[in-house]
Short mmCIF file of C-alpha atoms in Angstrom, two decimals:
data_model
loop_
_atom_site.label_atom_id
_atom_site.label_comp_id
_atom_site.label_asym_id
_atom_site.label_seq_id
_atom_site.Cartn_x
_atom_site.Cartn_y
_atom_site.Cartn_z
CA MET A 11 0.00 0.00 0.00
CA LYS A 12 2.52 2.54 -1.17
CA THR A 13 0.41 4.94 -3.20
CA PRO A 14 -2.81 6.77 -2.47
CA GLY A 15 -4.22 4.99 -5.48
CA ASN A 16 -4.04 1.63 -3.72
CA LEU A 17 -5.76 3.13 -0.74
CA VAL A 18 -8.60 4.35 -2.90
CA THR A 19 -8.94 0.90 -4.45
CA LEU A 20 -9.06 -0.63 -1.01
CA PHE A 21 -11.82 1.73 0.10
CA ALA A 22 -13.71 1.04 -3.08
CA LEU A 23 -13.42 -2.70 -2.46
CA ALA A 24 -14.59 -2.27 1.09
CA LEU A 25 -17.61 -0.33 -0.14
CA VAL A 26 -18.42 -2.93 -2.77
CA SER A 27 -18.22 -5.80 -0.33
CA THR A 28 -20.58 -3.95 2.03
CA ALA A 29 -22.95 -3.33 -0.81
CA ALA A 30 -22.82 -7.03 -1.69
CA GLY A 31 -24.69 -7.77 1.54
CA ALA A 32 -21.96 -8.51 4.08
CA GLU A 33 -23.62 -8.38 7.46
CA THR A 34 -22.54 -8.82 11.04
CA VAL A 35 -24.21 -11.33 13.30
CA SER A 36 -23.76 -11.37 17.08
CA VAL A 37 -23.51 -14.86 18.48
CA ALA A 38 -23.68 -16.01 22.10
CA VAL A 39 -21.53 -19.12 22.36
CA ALA A 40 -21.19 -21.65 25.19
CA ALA A 41 -17.73 -21.37 26.72
CA ASN A 42 -16.85 -25.01 26.00
CA PHE A 43 -17.13 -24.28 22.27
CA THR A 44 -14.68 -21.35 22.30
CA GLY A 45 -11.85 -23.06 20.41
CA PRO A 46 -13.84 -24.42 17.46
CA MET A 47 -16.03 -21.31 17.27
CA ASN A 48 -13.03 -19.02 16.85
CA GLU A 49 -11.89 -21.09 13.90
CA ILE A 50 -15.38 -21.41 12.45
CA ALA A 51 -15.98 -17.65 12.73
CA GLU A 52 -12.80 -16.99 10.79
CA ALA A 53 -13.67 -19.52 8.09
CA PHE A 54 -17.22 -18.15 7.98
CA GLY A 55 -15.82 -14.67 7.30
CA GLU A 56 -13.55 -15.98 4.53
CA ASP A 57 -16.21 -18.07 2.83
CA THR A 58 -19.29 -15.85 3.09
CA GLY A 59 -18.03 -12.30 3.66
CA HIS A 60 -20.31 -12.04 6.68
CA GLN A 61 -18.84 -11.38 10.07
CA ALA A 62 -19.65 -13.32 13.24
CA LYS A 63 -19.22 -11.27 16.40
CA THR A 64 -18.81 -13.86 19.16
CA SER A 65 -19.37 -13.63 22.91
CA PHE A 66 -18.33 -16.60 25.03
CA GLY A 67 -19.81 -17.45 28.40
CA SER A 68 -22.03 -19.67 30.46
CA SER A 69 -25.22 -20.81 28.74
CA GLY A 70 -27.26 -20.18 31.88
CA LYS A 71 -26.16 -16.57 32.00
CA PHE A 72 -26.77 -16.11 28.30
CA TYR A 73 -30.26 -17.50 28.79
CA ALA A 74 -30.97 -14.96 31.53
CA GLN A 75 -29.50 -12.15 29.41
CA ILE A 76 -31.44 -13.11 26.28
CA ARG A 77 -34.67 -13.18 28.26
CA ASN A 78 -33.83 -9.69 29.41
CA GLY A 79 -33.18 -8.21 26.02
CA ALA A 80 -29.52 -8.96 25.29
CA PRO A 81 -28.75 -8.10 21.65
CA PHE A 82 -27.73 -11.60 20.49
CA GLU A 83 -29.02 -12.99 17.20
CA VAL A 84 -27.81 -16.58 17.38
CA PHE A 85 -27.35 -18.74 20.47
CA LEU A 86 -25.03 -21.76 20.59
CA SER A 87 -25.90 -23.35 23.90
CA ALA A 88 -23.99 -25.99 25.86
CA ASP A 89 -27.17 -28.03 26.16
CA ALA A 90 -30.51 -28.65 24.48
CA GLU A 91 -32.61 -27.46 27.40
CA LYS A 92 -31.96 -23.72 27.23
CA PRO A 93 -32.65 -23.30 23.49
CA ALA A 94 -35.85 -25.34 24.01
CA GLN A 95 -36.83 -23.04 26.88
CA LEU A 96 -36.20 -19.98 24.69
CA VAL A 97 -38.40 -21.49 21.99
CA GLU A 98 -41.12 -21.88 24.61
CA ASP A 99 -40.56 -18.28 25.72
CA GLY A 100 -41.20 -17.18 22.13
CA LEU A 101 -37.79 -15.56 21.83
CA THR A 102 -36.55 -17.51 18.82
CA VAL A 103 -37.24 -17.88 15.13
CA PRO A 104 -39.49 -20.97 14.92
CA ASP A 105 -38.00 -24.22 13.64
CA THR A 106 -34.39 -23.11 13.56
CA THR A 107 -33.12 -25.28 16.43
CA PHE A 108 -30.58 -27.95 15.53
CA THR A 109 -27.81 -29.92 17.25
CA TYR A 110 -24.51 -28.41 16.14
CA ALA A 111 -22.27 -30.68 18.22
CA LEU A 112 -22.36 -33.72 20.50
CA GLY A 113 -20.12 -33.54 23.52
CA SER A 114 -17.71 -36.38 24.29
CA LEU A 115 -16.84 -37.13 27.88
CA VAL A 116 -13.39 -38.18 29.05
CA LEU A 117 -12.13 -39.32 32.43
CA TRP A 118 -8.89 -37.40 32.63
CA SER A 119 -5.94 -36.86 34.96
CA ALA A 120 -3.02 -34.45 34.68
CA ASP A 121 -0.89 -37.35 35.93
CA ALA A 122 0.35 -39.35 32.94
CA GLU A 123 0.44 -42.58 34.99
CA LEU A 124 -2.89 -42.52 36.77
CA ILE A 125 -5.40 -43.72 34.18
CA GLN A 126 -3.88 -46.78 32.52
CA ASP A 127 -6.72 -49.28 32.37
CA GLY A 128 -9.81 -47.21 31.65
CA PRO A 129 -12.42 -46.84 34.36
CA ARG A 130 -10.85 -49.36 36.77
CA VAL A 131 -9.04 -46.53 38.51
CA LEU A 132 -12.44 -45.50 39.91
CA GLY A 133 -13.06 -48.92 41.43
CA ARG A 134 -9.62 -48.98 43.07
CA ASN A 135 -10.67 -45.76 44.76
CA GLN A 136 -7.13 -44.65 45.59
CA PHE A 137 -7.57 -40.96 45.01
CA ARG A 138 -8.61 -37.99 47.10
CA LYS A 139 -10.98 -36.07 44.85
CA LEU A 140 -12.89 -36.74 41.67
CA ALA A 141 -14.07 -33.62 39.83
CA ILE A 142 -17.24 -33.43 37.77
CA ALA A 143 -19.21 -30.51 36.41
CA ASN A 144 -22.27 -29.59 38.46
CA PRO A 145 -24.80 -32.19 37.22
CA LYS A 146 -27.67 -29.81 37.87
CA LEU A 147 -26.24 -27.18 35.52
CA ALA A 148 -23.95 -28.86 33.02
CA PRO A 149 -24.87 -31.75 30.74
CA TYR A 150 -21.29 -33.03 31.06
CA GLY A 151 -21.87 -33.33 34.80
CA ALA A 152 -25.17 -35.16 34.37
CA ALA A 153 -23.48 -37.53 31.91
CA ALA A 154 -20.64 -38.15 34.37
CA ILE A 155 -23.14 -39.17 37.05
CA GLU A 156 -24.78 -41.54 34.58
CA VAL A 157 -21.42 -43.14 33.81
CA LEU A 158 -20.59 -43.54 37.51
CA GLU A 159 -23.93 -45.24 38.06
CA LYS A 160 -23.43 -47.50 35.09
CA LEU A 161 -19.98 -48.50 36.38
CA ASP A 162 -21.61 -49.11 39.77
CA VAL A 163 -19.08 -46.94 41.58
CA ASP A 164 -21.40 -44.00 42.36
CA GLN A 165 -21.83 -44.98 46.03
CA LEU A 166 -18.11 -45.49 46.35
CA VAL A 167 -16.97 -42.14 44.95
CA THR A 168 -19.79 -39.80 46.02
CA PRO A 169 -17.93 -38.65 49.16
CA LYS A 170 -15.00 -37.69 46.94
CA LEU A 171 -16.89 -35.65 44.38
CA VAL A 172 -16.11 -31.99 43.89
CA GLN A 173 -18.14 -29.96 41.44
CA GLY A 174 -17.03 -27.27 39.05
CA GLU A 175 -19.70 -24.76 38.14
CA ASN A 176 -19.04 -25.61 34.52
CA ILE A 177 -16.80 -27.86 32.53
CA ALA A 178 -14.05 -25.22 32.28
CA GLN A 179 -13.74 -24.99 36.03
CA THR A 180 -13.83 -28.77 36.35
CA TYR A 181 -10.88 -28.94 33.97
CA GLN A 182 -9.08 -26.35 36.10
CA PHE A 183 -9.53 -28.46 39.26
CA VAL A 184 -8.00 -31.47 37.52
CA SER A 185 -5.25 -29.70 35.58
CA THR A 186 -3.95 -28.03 38.77
CA GLY A 187 -3.88 -31.43 40.49
CA ASN A 188 -6.30 -30.37 43.21
CA ALA A 189 -8.50 -33.22 42.06
CA GLU A 190 -6.41 -36.16 40.84
CA LEU A 191 -8.93 -36.96 38.15
CA GLY A 192 -12.23 -35.83 36.76
CA PHE A 193 -14.78 -36.06 33.98
CA VAL A 194 -14.07 -33.27 31.50
CA ALA A 195 -14.91 -32.62 27.87
CA LEU A 196 -12.77 -34.37 25.31
CA SER A 197 -12.57 -31.01 23.51
CA GLN A 198 -10.58 -29.65 26.45
CA VAL A 199 -7.80 -32.21 26.36
CA ILE A 200 -7.66 -33.24 22.72
CA GLN A 201 -4.61 -32.39 20.67
CA ASP A 202 -4.20 -33.60 17.10
CA GLY A 203 -6.83 -36.25 17.56
CA GLU A 204 -5.65 -37.71 20.86
CA ILE A 205 -5.40 -36.83 24.53
CA GLY A 206 -2.63 -34.24 24.58
CA SER A 207 -1.22 -34.50 28.11
CA GLY A 208 -1.77 -36.49 31.28
CA SER A 209 -3.76 -39.69 30.95
CA GLY A 210 -7.36 -40.46 30.27
CA TRP A 211 -10.16 -42.73 29.22
CA VAL A 212 -12.58 -41.61 26.53
CA VAL A 213 -16.02 -42.66 27.74
CA PRO A 214 -17.93 -44.63 25.08
CA ALA A 215 -20.84 -42.54 23.87
CA ASP A 216 -23.37 -45.28 24.63
CA MET A 217 -22.69 -45.04 28.38
CA HIS A 218 -24.66 -41.84 28.77
CA ALA A 219 -27.46 -39.89 27.14
CA PRO A 220 -26.08 -37.82 24.26
CA ILE A 221 -24.68 -34.43 25.30
CA ARG A 222 -26.55 -32.40 22.74
CA GLN A 223 -25.42 -28.85 22.17
CA ASP A 224 -28.17 -27.00 20.34
CA ALA A 225 -28.14 -23.78 18.36
CA VAL A 226 -31.09 -21.53 17.60
CA ILE A 227 -31.73 -18.23 15.82
CA LEU A 228 -33.06 -15.66 18.26
CA ALA A 229 -35.94 -13.31 17.46
CA ARG A 230 -33.54 -10.42 17.00
CA GLY A 231 -31.75 -12.27 14.21
CA ALA A 232 -34.91 -13.05 12.23
CA GLU A 233 -34.23 -10.45 9.56
CA ASN A 234 -30.44 -10.80 9.50
CA PRO A 235 -29.22 -12.86 6.52
CA ALA A 236 -25.90 -13.44 8.29
CA ALA A 237 -27.71 -15.24 11.14
CA HIS A 238 -29.27 -17.68 8.72
CA ALA A 239 -26.00 -17.99 6.81
CA LEU A 240 -24.16 -18.90 10.01
CA MET A 241 -26.66 -21.64 10.83
CA ASP A 242 -26.20 -23.10 7.36
CA TYR A 243 -22.46 -22.74 7.62
CA LEU A 244 -22.34 -24.66 10.91
CA GLN A 245 -23.83 -27.63 9.09
CA GLY A 246 -21.43 -27.34 6.16
CA GLU A 247 -18.37 -29.45 5.52
CA ARG A 248 -15.65 -27.02 6.59
CA ALA A 249 -17.30 -26.20 9.94
CA GLN A 250 -18.05 -29.84 10.63
CA SER A 251 -14.47 -30.93 10.12
CA ILE A 252 -13.37 -28.22 12.59
CA ILE A 253 -15.98 -29.42 15.10
CA ARG A 254 -14.80 -33.01 14.74
CA ALA A 255 -11.15 -32.04 15.09
CA TYR A 256 -12.00 -30.58 18.51
CA GLY A 257 -13.34 -33.91 19.71
CA TYR A 258 -17.04 -33.29 19.31
CA GLY A 259 -19.38 -35.69 17.61
CA LEU A 260 -21.98 -34.70 15.04
CA SER A 261 -25.63 -35.56 15.19
CA LYS A 262 -26.97 -37.60 12.34
CA MET B 137 -42.10 -21.07 48.10
CA GLY B 138 -39.56 -20.19 50.83
CA PHE B 139 -36.18 -21.74 51.44
CA SER B 140 -35.38 -25.34 50.57
CA ASP B 141 -33.33 -27.51 52.91
CA ALA B 142 -30.32 -26.98 50.67
CA ASP B 143 -30.83 -23.20 50.94
CA LEU B 144 -31.01 -23.37 54.73
CA GLN B 145 -27.88 -25.51 54.82
CA ALA B 146 -26.10 -22.93 52.67
CA ILE B 147 -27.25 -20.08 54.93
CA TRP B 148 -26.10 -21.85 58.08
CA LEU B 149 -22.75 -22.70 56.48
CA THR B 150 -22.27 -19.09 55.36
CA LEU B 151 -22.97 -17.74 58.86
CA ARG B 152 -20.54 -20.22 60.40
CA LEU B 153 -17.87 -19.34 57.87
CA ALA B 154 -18.33 -15.59 58.29
CA GLY B 155 -18.41 -15.82 62.09
CA LEU B 156 -15.24 -17.85 62.27
CA VAL B 157 -13.44 -15.67 59.75
CA THR B 158 -14.42 -12.51 61.64
CA ILE B 159 -13.01 -13.85 64.92
CA LEU B 160 -9.78 -14.99 63.25
CA LEU B 161 -9.43 -11.67 61.45
CA LEU B 162 -9.85 -9.66 64.65
CA LEU B 163 -7.09 -11.77 66.21
CA ILE B 164 -4.75 -11.59 63.21
CA GLY B 165 -5.72 -8.19 61.90
CA THR B 166 -5.37 -6.25 65.13
CA PRO B 167 -1.59 -6.72 65.55
CA ILE B 168 -1.12 -5.94 61.85
CA ALA B 169 -3.25 -2.81 62.14
CA TRP B 170 -1.43 -1.81 65.31
CA TRP B 171 1.94 -2.21 63.65
CA LEU B 172 0.83 -0.38 60.49
CA ALA B 173 -0.59 2.48 62.54
CA ARG B 174 2.51 3.03 64.65
CA THR B 175 5.55 1.88 62.74
CA ARG B 176 8.04 4.13 60.99
CA SER B 177 9.63 1.17 59.23
CA ARG B 178 10.21 1.35 55.50
CA TRP B 179 8.19 -1.88 55.26
CA LYS B 180 5.02 -0.02 56.19
CA GLY B 181 4.24 0.80 52.55
CA PRO B 182 4.77 -2.71 51.12
CA VAL B 183 2.93 -4.46 53.96
CA GLY B 184 0.02 -2.02 53.74
CA ALA B 185 -0.14 -2.58 49.99
CA VAL B 186 -0.19 -6.37 50.36
CA VAL B 187 -2.98 -6.17 52.93
CA ALA B 188 -4.99 -3.92 50.60
CA LEU B 189 -4.47 -6.08 47.48
CA PRO B 190 -7.81 -7.92 47.74
CA LEU B 191 -9.56 -4.54 47.47
CA VAL B 192 -8.39 -4.14 43.90
CA LEU B 193 -7.76 -7.68 42.65
CA PRO B 194 -10.64 -9.51 40.99
CA PRO B 195 -11.65 -12.33 43.36
CA THR B 196 -11.05 -14.85 40.59
CA VAL B 197 -7.38 -13.82 40.44
CA LEU B 198 -7.03 -14.32 44.16
CA GLY B 199 -8.97 -17.59 43.96
CA PHE B 200 -6.87 -18.87 41.10
CA TYR B 201 -3.59 -18.22 42.90
CA LEU B 202 -4.95 -19.68 46.12
CA LEU B 203 -5.96 -22.79 44.16
CA LEU B 204 -2.45 -23.08 42.75
CA ALA B 205 -0.73 -22.28 46.06
CA MET B 206 -2.88 -24.65 48.13
CA GLY B 207 -2.81 -27.40 45.49
CA PRO B 208 -0.55 -30.47 45.68
CA ASN B 209 2.24 -28.70 43.77
CA GLY B 210 1.92 -25.32 45.48
CA PRO B 211 4.00 -24.16 48.45
CA VAL B 212 1.05 -24.00 50.85
CA GLY B 213 -0.21 -27.37 49.65
CA GLN B 214 3.17 -29.00 50.22
CA LEU B 215 3.35 -27.48 53.68
CA THR B 216 -0.14 -28.63 54.70
CA GLN B 217 0.60 -32.12 53.34
CA ALA B 218 3.90 -32.27 55.22
CA LEU B 219 2.06 -31.24 58.39
CA GLY B 220 -0.42 -34.06 57.83
CA ILE B 221 -3.38 -31.71 57.37
CA GLY B 222 -3.89 -32.75 53.77
CA LEU B 223 -4.94 -30.35 51.05
CA LEU B 224 -7.10 -27.32 51.71
CA PRO B 225 -9.07 -26.80 48.48
CA PHE B 226 -12.61 -28.19 48.58
CA THR B 227 -12.73 -28.06 52.38
CA PHE B 228 -14.42 -25.75 54.87
CA TRP B 229 -11.03 -24.80 56.30
CA GLY B 230 -9.78 -23.99 52.84
CA LEU B 231 -12.57 -21.45 52.57
CA VAL B 232 -11.70 -20.08 55.99
CA VAL B 233 -8.07 -19.52 54.98
CA ALA B 234 -9.06 -17.96 51.66
CA SER B 235 -11.63 -15.70 53.29
CA VAL B 236 -9.11 -14.50 55.86
CA PHE B 237 -6.95 -13.23 52.99
CA TYR B 238 -9.89 -11.92 51.06
CA SER B 239 -11.53 -9.96 53.88
CA MET B 240 -8.29 -8.83 55.55
CA PRO B 241 -8.33 -5.18 54.36
CA PHE B 242 -11.90 -4.71 55.54
CA VAL B 243 -10.79 -5.52 59.08
CA VAL B 244 -7.28 -4.09 59.17
CA GLN B 245 -8.02 -0.69 57.68
CA PRO B 246 -10.79 0.48 60.05
CA ILE B 247 -8.73 -0.62 63.07
CA GLN B 248 -5.62 1.02 61.68
CA ASN B 249 -7.51 4.26 61.06
CA ALA B 250 -8.94 4.22 64.57
CA ILE B 251 -5.53 3.65 66.17
CA GLU B 252 -3.93 6.34 64.03
CA ALA B 253 -6.68 8.76 65.06
CA LEU B 254 -5.85 8.19 68.73
CA GLY B 255 -2.39 9.61 68.28
CA GLU B 256 0.57 9.11 70.64
CA ARG B 257 -0.71 11.18 73.49
CA PRO B 258 -3.05 8.77 75.37
CA LEU B 259 -0.47 6.01 75.18
CA GLU B 260 2.31 8.22 76.48
CA VAL B 261 0.12 9.35 79.36
CA ALA B 262 -0.75 5.74 80.15
CA ALA B 263 2.93 4.81 80.02
CA THR B 264 3.85 7.55 82.51
CA LEU B 265 1.20 6.06 84.79
CA ARG B 266 3.17 2.82 84.56
CA ALA B 267 0.71 0.92 82.44
CA GLY B 268 2.42 -2.00 80.69
CA PRO B 269 1.97 -2.63 76.95
CA TRP B 270 -0.93 -5.09 77.41
CA ASP B 271 -2.59 -2.86 79.95
CA ARG B 272 -2.24 0.09 77.59
CA PHE B 273 -3.84 -1.89 74.81
CA PHE B 274 -6.79 -3.20 76.80
CA SER B 275 -7.45 -0.14 78.99
CA VAL B 276 -6.68 2.63 76.52
CA VAL B 277 -6.62 1.55 72.89
CA LEU B 278 -9.50 -0.89 72.90
CA PRO B 279 -12.07 1.42 74.54
CA LEU B 280 -11.00 4.51 72.59
CA ALA B 281 -10.82 2.71 69.24
CA ARG B 282 -13.97 0.72 69.87
CA PRO B 283 -15.90 2.15 66.89
CA GLY B 284 -13.04 1.10 64.62
CA PHE B 285 -13.15 -2.47 65.93
CA LEU B 286 -16.90 -2.56 65.57
CA THR B 287 -16.70 -1.35 62.00
CA ALA B 288 -13.97 -3.90 61.28
CA ALA B 289 -16.00 -6.78 62.69
CA ILE B 290 -19.18 -5.86 60.82
CA LEU B 291 -17.40 -5.25 57.52
CA GLY B 292 -15.32 -8.42 57.82
CA PHE B 293 -18.42 -10.48 58.52
CA ALA B 294 -20.52 -8.90 55.78
CA HIS B 295 -17.77 -9.11 53.21
CA THR B 296 -17.21 -12.80 53.90
CA VAL B 297 -20.93 -13.44 53.53
CA GLY B 298 -20.82 -11.72 50.15
CA GLU B 299 -17.76 -13.57 48.91
CA PHE B 300 -18.28 -15.44 45.67
CA GLY B 301 -15.43 -15.49 43.19
CA VAL B 302 -12.87 -17.00 45.55
CA VAL B 303 -15.28 -19.63 46.85
CA LEU B 304 -16.19 -20.57 43.32
CA MET B 305 -12.53 -21.10 42.47
CA ILE B 306 -11.51 -23.24 45.42
CA GLY B 307 -14.79 -24.52 46.89
CA GLY B 308 -15.89 -27.35 44.63
CA ASN B 309 -19.54 -26.76 45.59
CA ILE B 310 -19.80 -29.42 48.29
CA PRO B 311 -23.07 -29.26 50.26
CA GLY B 312 -22.45 -28.48 53.92
CA ALA B 313 -18.75 -27.81 53.40
CA THR B 314 -18.25 -25.22 50.67
CA ARG B 315 -21.64 -24.47 49.11
CA VAL B 316 -22.30 -21.02 50.56
CA VAL B 317 -25.27 -18.74 49.87
CA SER B 318 -23.69 -16.81 47.02
CA VAL B 319 -22.84 -20.06 45.19
CA GLN B 320 -26.32 -21.41 45.87
CA ILE B 321 -27.85 -18.27 44.29
CA TYR B 322 -25.57 -18.69 41.28
CA ASP B 323 -26.67 -22.31 40.94
CA HIS B 324 -30.34 -21.35 41.09
CA VAL B 325 -29.88 -18.70 38.40
CA GLU B 326 -27.86 -21.02 36.17
CA ALA B 327 -30.50 -23.73 36.56
CA MET B 328 -33.21 -21.21 35.61
CA GLU B 329 -34.83 -21.55 39.07
CA TYR B 330 -35.47 -17.85 39.29
CA GLY B 331 -38.08 -18.12 42.05
CA GLN B 332 -35.62 -19.81 44.40
CA ALA B 333 -32.91 -17.41 43.36
CA HIS B 334 -35.16 -14.46 44.24
CA TRP B 335 -35.77 -15.74 47.76
CA LEU B 336 -32.09 -16.06 48.57
CA ALA B 337 -30.99 -12.99 46.65
CA ALA B 338 -33.61 -10.78 48.25
CA SER B 339 -32.55 -12.07 51.68
CA MET B 340 -28.98 -11.07 50.85
CA VAL B 341 -30.11 -7.57 49.90
CA VAL B 342 -32.09 -7.18 53.13
CA PHE B 343 -29.23 -8.60 55.17
CA SER B 344 -26.67 -6.27 53.58
CA PHE B 345 -28.93 -3.27 54.08
CA LEU B 346 -29.44 -4.11 57.76
CA VAL B 347 -25.71 -4.57 58.28
CA LEU B 348 -24.89 -1.20 56.77
CA LEU B 349 -27.77 0.42 58.63
CA ALA B 350 -26.41 -0.96 61.89
CA LEU B 351 -22.97 0.30 60.95
CA TYR B 352 -24.12 3.84 60.29
CA THR B 353 -26.46 3.94 63.28
CA LEU B 354 -23.90 2.65 65.76
CA ASN B 355 -21.05 4.70 64.32
CA PRO B 356 -22.55 7.92 63.05
CA ARG B 357 -19.27 9.79 62.93
CA GLN B 358 -16.86 7.02 62.12
CA ARG B 359 -15.54 7.03 58.61
CA THR B 360 -15.68 3.47 57.37
CA PHE B 361 -13.18 3.75 54.56
#
């Protein structure tokens, strides 16, 4: 960009691309989906010219904010319950809900030696604390409880349970060693397709009810083409391969 | 609707925590305040700044470092393990220790201000009357600085009741051990149980108002900060 001429061209291009219908969409995204969403938002910008303005946080807080007029147009929740509730509240565009990702659960420890033979470490019961996400709030927590019951160790480990308010905090408890092990999201520990550090056991998906993460277009986004474009994009090939690379499953 | 059993358990736990922390802080904070009020050491500035840190740090920062420090690889954690106490995070006593740090400035500063306001004179007079150091403290400082101690106790208690970020970071949400009222409210809101959240939250508002009302009624002329 050495000459004023180039600058003028650039401005002209910018004007043209605006005229071509590039819009901005504000998206409320569940914190556990931060990594993939950053990549998807970038790809979305490259491929469609639209811009996704992302806010990351707890789904429960987003729900409260949306009910009270927060200016979000698309909501990517960490569960299926809150989008469904918003549909009931009449705050969404009808029939736009879909499952954008399925969460995978992993029993994980920061200690590379601890989890060598899958879930048997739970039965041996030689640990101080087992971290799970709050089962009342986080689907990952509810799934962890289901797995413990299925393994028939729930009675055994209940006195040792500590709860993170969400899956991010649960990960923090385990990664700092304050809890020797815990049930976290595979997306938190995956690196190039496998568990990056420590040791772990990826829980088979049939041991718990699917952890459905649903997306929905909110009433404020009804007229925004970028909101609809983003929903389509999430179901496209490029987005789905990003989602898979982060250890999420896809709903069929 | 009213309070559920879990709510009542959280309230009782919170009151126990705040009561214990207030007593500990009066015991620990008073010598610190005394020293800060009277010393001419060049360490006065740094020590005062460290005590005041929780006023400006986000509670999550404090909580995060406490989690690291009290964890199995942290210095405090290694000490408590060596002493056979075990690890502090996720225990009631872990919350007590964290709250003592967190609420420290709210106790130290009012006492320090009160002692500074006394000046040297009453203590010198007491000394010429052959009052020993302990006698001077209990017969002169304590009665004269009483409003400062009262303010300190009320603020320390109220601030511990209102603590949230630190508890969230090191508590682990264990019923009866670390699930205090503020965490319980958060859980209700996150679970979309707004009715239950209202009950507890409104009680907190009323409680905080009454505490401050008591403070200003009992100490009309005392500056609190």
